[in-house]
PDB file of C-alpha atoms and ligand atoms in Angstrom:
ATOM      1  CA  VAL A 127      95.770  59.112  92.641  1.00  0.00           C
ATOM      2  CA  CYS A 128      92.632  59.528  91.199  1.00  0.00           C
ATOM      3  CA  ARG A 129      89.972  61.071  93.888  1.00  0.00           C
ATOM      4  CA  ARG A 130      86.423  62.015  93.728  1.00  0.00           C
ATOM      5  CA  SER A 131      84.211  64.152  95.777  1.00  0.00           C
ATOM      6  CA  SER A 132      82.257  66.704  96.350  1.00  0.00           C
ATOM      7  CA  GLY A 133      80.932  69.510  98.321  1.00  0.00           C
ATOM      8  CA  SER A 134      79.152  72.991  97.942  1.00  0.00           C
ATOM      9  CA  GLY A 135      77.220  71.830  94.746  1.00  0.00           C
ATOM     10  CA  LEU A 136      81.184  71.365  93.330  1.00  0.00           C
ATOM     11  CA  GLN A 137      82.039  67.382  91.747  1.00  0.00           C
ATOM     12  CA  ALA A 138      85.558  67.114  90.953  1.00  0.00           C
ATOM     13  CA  THR A 139      87.704  64.244  89.549  1.00  0.00           C
ATOM     14  CA  LEU A 140      91.780  64.695  90.719  1.00  0.00           C
ATOM     15  CA  ARG A 141      95.021  63.260  89.949  1.00  0.00           C
ATOM     16  CA  ASP A 142      98.151  63.962  91.313  1.00  0.00           C
ATOM     17  CA  VAL A 143     100.146  65.337  88.859  1.00  0.00           C
ATOM     18  CA  GLY A 144     104.080  66.095  91.311  1.00  0.00           C
ATOM     19  CA  GLY A 145     106.302  68.880  91.681  1.00  0.00           C
ATOM     20  CA  TYR A 146     106.209  68.929  95.312  1.00  0.00           C
ATOM     21  CA  SER A 147     107.492  72.329  96.201  1.00  0.00           C
ATOM     22  CA  GLU A 148     110.447  72.201  99.140  1.00  0.00           C
ATOM     23  CA  ASP A 149     108.866  73.004 102.225  1.00  0.00           C
ATOM     24  CA  GLY A 150     106.478  69.630 100.960  1.00  0.00           C
ATOM     25  CA  ASP A 151     103.062  70.952 101.322  1.00  0.00           C
ATOM     26  CA  ARG A 152     102.784  71.988  97.709  1.00  0.00           C
ATOM     27  CA  THR A 153     101.300  69.642  95.467  1.00  0.00           C
ATOM     28  CA  GLU A 154      99.814  70.025  91.563  1.00  0.00           C
ATOM     29  CA  ARG A 155      97.117  68.320  91.157  1.00  0.00           C
ATOM     30  CA  GLU A 156      95.601  68.038  88.079  1.00  0.00           C
ATOM     31  CA  ILE A 157      91.334  69.067  88.030  1.00  0.00           C
ATOM     32  CA  SER A 158      89.350  67.780  85.666  1.00  0.00           C
ATOM     33  CA  ARG A 159      86.058  68.510  84.527  1.00  0.00           C
ATOM     34  CA  LEU A 160      84.844  70.164  87.555  1.00  0.00           C
ATOM     35  CA  LYS A 161      81.496  70.706  87.591  1.00  0.00           C
ATOM     36  CA  ALA A 162      80.100  74.268  89.112  1.00  0.00           C
ATOM     37  CA  ARG A 163      76.559  76.514  89.375  1.00  0.00           C
ATOM     38  CA  ASP A 164      74.788  76.120  86.125  1.00  0.00           C
ATOM     39  CA  GLU A 165      76.245  73.342  84.742  1.00  0.00           C
ATOM     40  CA  VAL A 166      79.247  75.173  84.246  1.00  0.00           C
ATOM     41  CA  THR A 167      81.765  72.130  83.355  1.00  0.00           C
ATOM     42  CA  PHE A 168      85.729  73.202  82.778  1.00  0.00           C
ATOM     43  CA  ASP A 169      88.663  71.470  82.890  1.00  0.00           C
ATOM     44  CA  ALA A 170      91.603  73.003  85.874  1.00  0.00           C
ATOM     45  CA  PHE A 171      95.146  72.290  86.204  1.00  0.00           C
ATOM     46  CA  CYS A 172      96.505  73.809  89.648  1.00  0.00           C
ATOM     47  CA  HIS A 173      98.167  74.131  92.535  1.00  0.00           C
ATOM     48  CA  LEU A 174      96.443  73.031  95.994  1.00  0.00           C
ATOM     49  CA  ARG A 175      98.105  73.371  99.643  1.00  0.00           C
ATOM     50  CA  ASP A 176      97.858  70.191 102.220  1.00  0.00           C
ATOM     51  CA  ALA A 177      97.174  66.930 100.554  1.00  0.00           C
ATOM     52  CA  GLU A 178      93.379  66.981 102.063  1.00  0.00           C
ATOM     53  CA  ARG A 179      91.590  63.646 101.319  1.00  0.00           C
ATOM     54  CA  THR A 180      89.092  65.083 100.520  1.00  0.00           C
ATOM     55  CA  PHE A 181      88.922  68.554  97.571  1.00  0.00           C
ATOM     56  CA  VAL A 182      89.534  71.516  99.371  1.00  0.00           C
ATOM     57  CA  PHE A 183      87.865  74.124  97.647  1.00  0.00           C
ATOM     58  CA  TYR A 184      89.613  77.074  99.085  1.00  0.00           C
ATOM     59  CA  ASN A 185      93.333  76.051  98.549  1.00  0.00           C
ATOM     60  CA  VAL A 186      92.861  76.525  95.373  1.00  0.00           C
ATOM     61  CA  GLU A 187      95.929  79.118  93.985  1.00  0.00           C
ATOM     62  CA  ARG A 188      95.317  79.351  90.880  1.00  0.00           C
ATOM     63  CA  ALA A 189      93.146  77.567  88.017  1.00  0.00           C
ATOM     64  CA  ILE A 190      93.370  78.688  84.444  1.00  0.00           C
ATOM     65  CA  ARG A 191      90.689  77.523  82.331  1.00  0.00           C
ATOM     66  CA  LEU A 192      91.974  74.739  80.320  1.00  0.00           C
ATOM     67  CA  SER A 193      90.085  75.942  77.216  1.00  0.00           C
ATOM     68  CA  THR A 194      90.160  79.217  76.828  1.00  0.00           C
ATOM     69  CA  GLY A 195      93.515  80.538  79.149  1.00  0.00           C
ATOM     70  CA  GLU A 196      91.690  81.801  81.615  1.00  0.00           C
ATOM     71  CA  VAL A 197      93.121  83.037  84.697  1.00  0.00           C
ATOM     72  CA  LEU A 198      90.056  81.934  87.309  1.00  0.00           C
ATOM     73  CA  HIS A 199      91.639  83.771  90.336  1.00  0.00           C
ATOM     74  CA  ASP A 200      88.212  83.186  93.011  1.00  0.00           C
ATOM     75  CA  LEU A 201      86.809  80.316  92.354  1.00  0.00           C
ATOM     76  CA  ARG A 202      84.325  80.172  94.809  1.00  0.00           C
ATOM     77  CA  PRO A 203      81.795  82.480  92.804  1.00  0.00           C
ATOM     78  CA  LEU A 204      81.171  79.661  89.903  1.00  0.00           C
ATOM     79  CA  VAL A 205      79.903  77.934  93.310  1.00  0.00           C
ATOM     80  CA  GLY A 206      77.786  80.113  94.562  1.00  0.00           C
ATOM     81  CA  ILE A 207      79.530  81.225  97.523  1.00  0.00           C
ATOM     82  CA  ALA A 208      81.160  84.923  97.259  1.00  0.00           C
ATOM     83  CA  PRO A 209      84.228  85.949  96.394  1.00  0.00           C
ATOM     84  CA  LEU A 210      86.873  86.524  98.653  1.00  0.00           C
ATOM     85  CA  PRO A 211      87.347  88.970 100.893  1.00  0.00           C
ATOM     86  CA  ALA A 212      89.984  91.682 100.141  1.00  0.00           C
ATOM     87  CA  ARG A 213      93.238  90.796 101.164  1.00  0.00           C
ATOM     88  CA  PRO A 214      94.238  93.650 104.109  1.00  0.00           C
ATOM     89  CA  ALA A 215      97.479  95.654 102.792  1.00  0.00           C
ATOM     90  CA  GLY A 216     100.888  93.777 104.932  1.00  0.00           C
ATOM     91  CA  TYR A 217      99.738  90.505 104.537  1.00  0.00           C
ATOM     92  CA  LEU A 218     102.575  89.213 103.923  1.00  0.00           C
ATOM     93  CA  ALA A 219     104.602  88.841 106.535  1.00  0.00           C
ATOM     94  CA  ARG A 220     108.390  90.048 106.311  1.00  0.00           C
ATOM     95  CA  ALA A 221     108.187  86.254 108.114  1.00  0.00           C
ATOM     96  CA  ALA A 222     106.718  84.499 105.796  1.00  0.00           C
ATOM     97  CA  ARG A 223     108.818  85.417 102.425  1.00  0.00           C
ATOM     98  CA  LYS A 224     110.815  83.936 101.215  1.00  0.00           C
ATOM     99  CA  ALA A 225     113.599  83.917  99.088  1.00  0.00           C
ATOM    100  CA  PHE A 226     113.449  83.076  95.030  1.00  0.00           C
ATOM    101  CA  ALA A 227     114.974  79.815  94.820  1.00  0.00           C
ATOM    102  CA  GLY A 228     115.682  79.107  91.320  1.00  0.00           C
ATOM    103  CA  THR A 229     117.688  80.218  88.446  1.00  0.00           C
ATOM    104  CA  GLN A 230     117.694  83.980  86.932  1.00  0.00           C
ATOM    105  CA  ALA A 231     115.878  82.738  83.850  1.00  0.00           C
ATOM    106  CA  GLU A 232     113.732  81.374  86.816  1.00  0.00           C
ATOM    107  CA  LYS A 233     112.865  84.195  87.738  1.00  0.00           C
ATOM    108  CA  ALA A 234     111.975  86.167  84.485  1.00  0.00           C
ATOM    109  CA  ALA A 235     109.739  83.971  83.527  1.00  0.00           C
ATOM    110  CA  LEU A 236     107.756  84.331  86.315  1.00  0.00           C
ATOM    111  CA  ARG A 237     107.790  87.612  86.466  1.00  0.00           C
ATOM    112  CA  LYS A 238     106.627  87.427  82.652  1.00  0.00           C
ATOM    113  CA  LYS A 239     103.860  84.875  83.570  1.00  0.00           C
ATOM    114  CA  GLN A 240     102.654  86.025  85.914  1.00  0.00           C
ATOM    115  CA  ARG A 241     102.425  89.568  83.806  1.00  0.00           C
ATOM    116  CA  ARG A 242     100.750  87.362  81.285  1.00  0.00           C
ATOM    117  CA  GLU A 243      98.677  86.185  83.575  1.00  0.00           C
ATOM    118  CA  LEU A 244      97.484  89.205  85.386  1.00  0.00           C
ATOM    119  CA  LYS A 245      96.894  91.094  81.724  1.00  0.00           C
ATOM    120  CA  ALA A 246      94.934  87.438  80.747  1.00  0.00           C
ATOM    121  CA  HIS A 247      91.823  87.983  84.009  1.00  0.00           C
ATOM    122  CA  TYR A 248      90.832  91.439  82.375  1.00  0.00           C
ATOM    123  CA  ARG A 249      89.868  89.413  79.017  1.00  0.00           C
ATOM    124  CA  LEU A 250      90.320  92.114  76.177  1.00  0.00           C
ATOM    125  CA  ASP A 251      93.358  94.439  75.739  1.00  0.00           C
ATOM    126  CA  PRO A 252      91.036  97.521  75.916  1.00  0.00           C
ATOM    127  CA  VAL A 253      89.439  96.068  79.122  1.00  0.00           C
ATOM    128  CA  TRP A 254      93.032  95.506  81.004  1.00  0.00           C
ATOM    129  CA  ASP A 255      93.934  98.996  79.599  1.00  0.00           C
ATOM    130  CA  LEU A 256      91.098 100.094  81.705  1.00  0.00           C
ATOM    131  CA  TYR A 257      92.446  98.775  85.259  1.00  0.00           C
ATOM    132  CA  LYS A 258      96.292  99.886  84.524  1.00  0.00           C
ATOM    133  CA  ALA A 259      95.368 103.261  84.118  1.00  0.00           C
ATOM    134  CA  ARG A 260      92.839 102.785  87.018  1.00  0.00           C
ATOM    135  CA  LEU A 261      95.925 101.451  88.976  1.00  0.00           C
ATOM    136  CA  HIS A 262      98.460 104.153  87.475  1.00  0.00           C
ATOM    137  CA  ALA A 263      96.159 107.399  88.602  1.00  0.00           C
ATOM    138  CA  SER A 264      96.378 104.847  91.778  1.00  0.00           C
ATOM    139  CA  PHE A 265      99.694 106.195  92.038  1.00  0.00           C
ATOM    140  CA  GLY A 266      99.127 109.770  90.735  1.00  0.00           C
ATOM    141  CA  ASP A 267     100.187 109.099  87.611  1.00  0.00           C
ATOM    142  CA  HIS A 268     103.979 108.740  89.083  1.00  0.00           C
ATOM    143  CA  CYS A 269     106.494 106.628  89.997  1.00  0.00           C
ATOM    144  CA  PHE A 270     106.259 106.171  93.590  1.00  0.00           C
ATOM    145  CA  ARG A 271     109.610 107.261  94.525  1.00  0.00           C
ATOM    146  CA  CYS A 272     110.657 109.585  92.451  1.00  0.00           C
ATOM    147  CA  GLY A 273     107.535 111.275  90.771  1.00  0.00           C
ATOM    148  CA  ALA A 274     108.611 110.830  87.482  1.00  0.00           C
ATOM    149  CA  ALA A 275     105.788 110.397  85.429  1.00  0.00           C
ATOM    150  CA  ARG A 276     107.327 108.475  81.779  1.00  0.00           C
ATOM    151  CA  SER A 277     107.999 104.910  81.513  1.00  0.00           C
ATOM    152  CA  LEU A 278     107.040 103.971  84.238  1.00  0.00           C
ATOM    153  CA  ASN A 279     106.553  99.957  85.165  1.00  0.00           C
ATOM    154  CA  MET A 280     103.481  97.653  87.195  1.00  0.00           C
ATOM    155  CA  THR A 281     105.562  95.819  90.085  1.00  0.00           C
ATOM    156  CA  PRO A 282     105.312  94.135  93.173  1.00  0.00           C
ATOM    157  CA  TYR A 283     105.661  95.775  96.060  1.00  0.00           C
ATOM    158  CA  VAL A 284     107.053  92.969  97.327  1.00  0.00           C
ATOM    159  CA  PRO A 285     109.435  91.651  95.257  1.00  0.00           C
ATOM    160  CA  LEU A 286     109.290  87.878  93.036  1.00  0.00           C
ATOM    161  CA  ALA A 287     112.626  87.891  94.709  1.00  0.00           C
ATOM    162  CA  TRP A 288     111.119  87.396  97.973  1.00  0.00           C
ATOM    163  CA  GLY A 289     107.503  85.630  97.059  1.00  0.00           C
ATOM    164  CA  GLY A 290     105.248  88.517  96.189  1.00  0.00           C
ATOM    165  CA  ALA A 291     103.688  88.517  93.757  1.00  0.00           C
ATOM    166  CA  LEU A 292     101.932  90.657  90.801  1.00  0.00           C
ATOM    167  CA  VAL A 293      98.613  90.455  92.336  1.00  0.00           C
ATOM    168  CA  PRO A 294      96.286  93.443  93.142  1.00  0.00           C
ATOM    169  CA  GLY A 295      97.418  94.413  96.605  1.00  0.00           C
ATOM    170  CA  ASN A 296     100.886  93.784  95.918  1.00  0.00           C
ATOM    171  CA  ILE A 297     101.520  96.254  93.102  1.00  0.00           C
ATOM    172  CA  HIS A 298     103.531  99.267  93.105  1.00  0.00           C
ATOM    173  CA  VAL A 299     104.328 101.759  90.214  1.00  0.00           C
ATOM    174  CA  LEU A 300     107.625 102.996  89.666  1.00  0.00           C
ATOM    175  CA  CYS A 301     109.798 104.505  87.433  1.00  0.00           C
ATOM    176  CA  PRO A 302     113.018 102.276  85.231  1.00  0.00           C
ATOM    177  CA  LYS A 303     115.937 104.207  87.858  1.00  0.00           C
ATOM    178  CA  CYS A 304     113.178 104.521  91.245  1.00  0.00           C
ATOM    179  CA  LEU A 305     112.782  99.760  90.099  1.00  0.00           C
ATOM    180  CA  ALA A 306     117.001  99.373  89.410  1.00  0.00           C
ATOM    181  CA  ALA A 307     117.764 100.647  92.639  1.00  0.00           C
ATOM    182  CA  LYS A 308     115.033  98.605  94.172  1.00  0.00           C
ATOM    183  CA  GLY A 309     116.330  95.714  92.556  1.00  0.00           C
ATOM    184  CA  ASP A 310     114.962  92.305  95.377  1.00  0.00           C
ATOM    185  CA  GLN A 311     114.923  94.621  97.590  1.00  0.00           C
ATOM    186  CA  GLN A 312     112.240  93.623 100.738  1.00  0.00           C
ATOM    187  CA  PRO A 313     110.007  97.471 101.211  1.00  0.00           C
ATOM    188  CA  GLU A 314     111.018  97.493 104.101  1.00  0.00           C
ATOM    189  CA  ASP A 315     114.655  97.538 103.132  1.00  0.00           C
ATOM    190  CA  PHE A 316     114.315 100.532 100.631  1.00  0.00           C
ATOM    191  CA  TYR A 317     111.661 102.475 101.600  1.00  0.00           C
ATOM    192  CA  SER A 318     111.130 104.875 104.562  1.00  0.00           C
ATOM    193  CA  ALA A 319     108.789 103.720 107.370  1.00  0.00           C
ATOM    194  CA  GLU A 320     107.497 106.871 105.915  1.00  0.00           C
ATOM    195  CA  GLU A 321     107.093 105.745 102.676  1.00  0.00           C
ATOM    196  CA  ILE A 322     105.311 102.481 103.574  1.00  0.00           C
ATOM    197  CA  SER A 323     103.000 104.204 105.298  1.00  0.00           C
ATOM    198  CA  ARG A 324     101.687 106.340 102.291  1.00  0.00           C
ATOM    199  CA  LEU A 325     101.982 102.517 100.395  1.00  0.00           C
ATOM    200  CA  GLU A 326      99.820 100.167 102.580  1.00  0.00           C
ATOM    201  CA  PRO A 327      96.540 102.321 102.202  1.00  0.00           C
ATOM    202  CA  ILE A 328      97.375 102.533  98.074  1.00  0.00           C
ATOM    203  CA  LEU A 329      98.396  98.558  98.317  1.00  0.00           C
ATOM    204  CA  ALA A 330      94.560  98.030 100.704  1.00  0.00           C
ATOM    205  CA  GLY A 331      92.349  99.448  98.260  1.00  0.00           C
ATOM    206  CA  GLN A 332      94.086  97.675  95.573  1.00  0.00           C
ATOM    207  CA  VAL A 333      91.955  94.473  95.341  1.00  0.00           C
ATOM    208  CA  GLY A 334      89.303  96.879  94.922  1.00  0.00           C
ATOM    209  CA  LEU A 335      90.147  99.013  92.578  1.00  0.00           C
ATOM    210  CA  MET A 336      90.867  96.205  90.504  1.00  0.00           C
ATOM    211  CA  SER A 337      88.439  93.167  90.875  1.00  0.00           C
ATOM    212  CA  PHE A 338      86.929  92.600  87.795  1.00  0.00           C
ATOM    213  CA  GLN A 339      84.336  88.980  86.408  1.00  0.00           C
ATOM    214  CA  TRP A 340      84.414  88.260  83.134  1.00  0.00           C
ATOM    215  CA  THR A 341      81.069  87.447  82.491  1.00  0.00           C
ATOM    216  CA  TRP A 342      80.516  84.431  79.882  1.00  0.00           C
ATOM    217  CA  LYS A 343      76.975  85.029  79.687  1.00  0.00           C
ATOM    218  CA  ARG A 344      77.080  87.936  78.415  1.00  0.00           C
ATOM    219  CA  TRP A 345      78.837  87.779  75.851  1.00  0.00           C
ATOM    220  CA  ASN A 346      78.365  84.650  74.676  1.00  0.00           C
ATOM    221  CA  THR A 347      75.114  85.930  73.347  1.00  0.00           C
ATOM    222  CA  SER A 348      74.944  88.309  69.693  1.00  0.00           C
ATOM    223  CA  ARG A 349      77.112  90.889  68.516  1.00  0.00           C
ATOM    224  CA  HIS A 350      75.804  93.465  69.100  1.00  0.00           C
ATOM    225  CA  GLU A 351      75.072  93.041  72.775  1.00  0.00           C
ATOM    226  CA  GLN A 352      78.827  92.128  72.959  1.00  0.00           C
ATOM    227  CA  GLU A 353      78.860  96.457  71.999  1.00  0.00           C
ATOM    228  CA  VAL A 354      76.912  96.466  74.988  1.00  0.00           C
ATOM    229  CA  TYR A 355      78.586  95.017  77.272  1.00  0.00           C
ATOM    230  CA  VAL A 356      82.046  96.102  76.325  1.00  0.00           C
ATOM    231  CA  ARG A 357      80.553  99.815  76.606  1.00  0.00           C
ATOM    232  CA  GLU A 358      78.733  98.369  79.715  1.00  0.00           C
ATOM    233  CA  LEU A 359      82.111  97.524  81.161  1.00  0.00           C
ATOM    234  CA  GLY A 360      83.657 101.077  80.624  1.00  0.00           C
ATOM    235  CA  VAL A 361      85.597 101.335  77.633  1.00  0.00           C
ATOM    236  CA  PRO A 362      85.494 104.997  76.144  1.00  0.00           C
ATOM    237  CA  ASP A 363      82.928 104.310  72.660  1.00  0.00           C
ATOM    238  CA  GLU A 364      85.379 105.635  70.374  1.00  0.00           C
ATOM    239  CA  ILE A 365      88.087 102.110  70.886  1.00  0.00           C
ATOM    240  CA  VAL A 366      84.032  99.996  71.509  1.00  0.00           C
ATOM    241  CA  THR A 367      83.321 100.963  68.091  1.00  0.00           C
ATOM    242  CA  LYS A 368      86.583 100.562  66.633  1.00  0.00           C
ATOM    243  CA  MET A 369      87.020  96.984  68.296  1.00  0.00           C
ATOM    244  CA  PHE A 370      83.284  95.869  65.952  1.00  0.00           C
ATOM    245  CA  HIS A 371      83.648  98.365  63.069  1.00  0.00           C
ATOM    246  CA  ASP A 372      86.881  98.422  61.692  1.00  0.00           C
ATOM    247  CA  PRO A 373      88.861  95.314  60.506  1.00  0.00           C
ATOM    248  CA  THR A 374      92.365  96.914  60.538  1.00  0.00           C
ATOM    249  CA  TYR A 375      92.193  98.137  64.658  1.00  0.00           C
ATOM    250  CA  LEU A 376      94.346  95.899  66.776  1.00  0.00           C
ATOM    251  CA  ASP A 377      92.150  95.317  68.779  1.00  0.00           C
ATOM    252  CA  TYR A 378      89.177  94.662  66.246  1.00  0.00           C
ATOM    253  CA  VAL A 379      86.637  91.432  67.703  1.00  0.00           C
ATOM    254  CA  PRO A 380      86.263  89.073  63.944  1.00  0.00           C
ATOM    255  CA  ASP A 381      82.927  88.145  63.782  1.00  0.00           C
ATOM    256  CA  SER A 382      82.233  84.729  64.889  1.00  0.00           C
ATOM    257  CA  ASP A 383      79.542  83.900  62.855  1.00  0.00           C
TER     258      ASP A 383
HETATM  259 ZN1  LIG B  70     111.426 106.727  90.146  1.00  0.00          ZN
END
């Protein structure tokens, strides 16, 4: 099925490619030739809720730029609409949580995919390192449960097994021991009311804390400007210098010329 629709400066061609979920309210669609502000055109593949006849922009759950693999968490700024407001903590009401229906292997694959996507949002590993450090710092660089300071893991608060994704607003930091103890339990079954009341404000501030927008216009300039841009993003000077001047450095940015 191909439909063409427009609105809010957005034009897109939609094609159903199946993949209806159990509850029947979600379908996978391919969106191609999506045209946005500034003549930005990209191909995308995403999940849409509800089979609307028109392309409902705010129902796009996730989009990936096929040319670069970049995950676009919020498409609204692309067409000149204000970004989504921060999601309040506890947004995923307990009643709305659904047990994960897939196998353990599928769950592991989904976990891996979510980690990859979260990281990809920050484009460059040194930028991701900054934001990861920021998130850890919001937990005092300790396991939320026991206070251990080593081998910390970022893990969903509402677990994947209950529909919780590894996305800002739902991430907390645990040591391996506490992570294993929590397993697939829902927060209310594992944490005390006191712990939850301490966690909620941290989670509520997380969307803002982790918000990051990569600007291709800044990147697609000269190598010198790229260096300036990365420095402005907050990457420490010594790392920026290695990124642009030390070809043996792991995160060295190759010269595109
Ligand atoms: Zn712990």
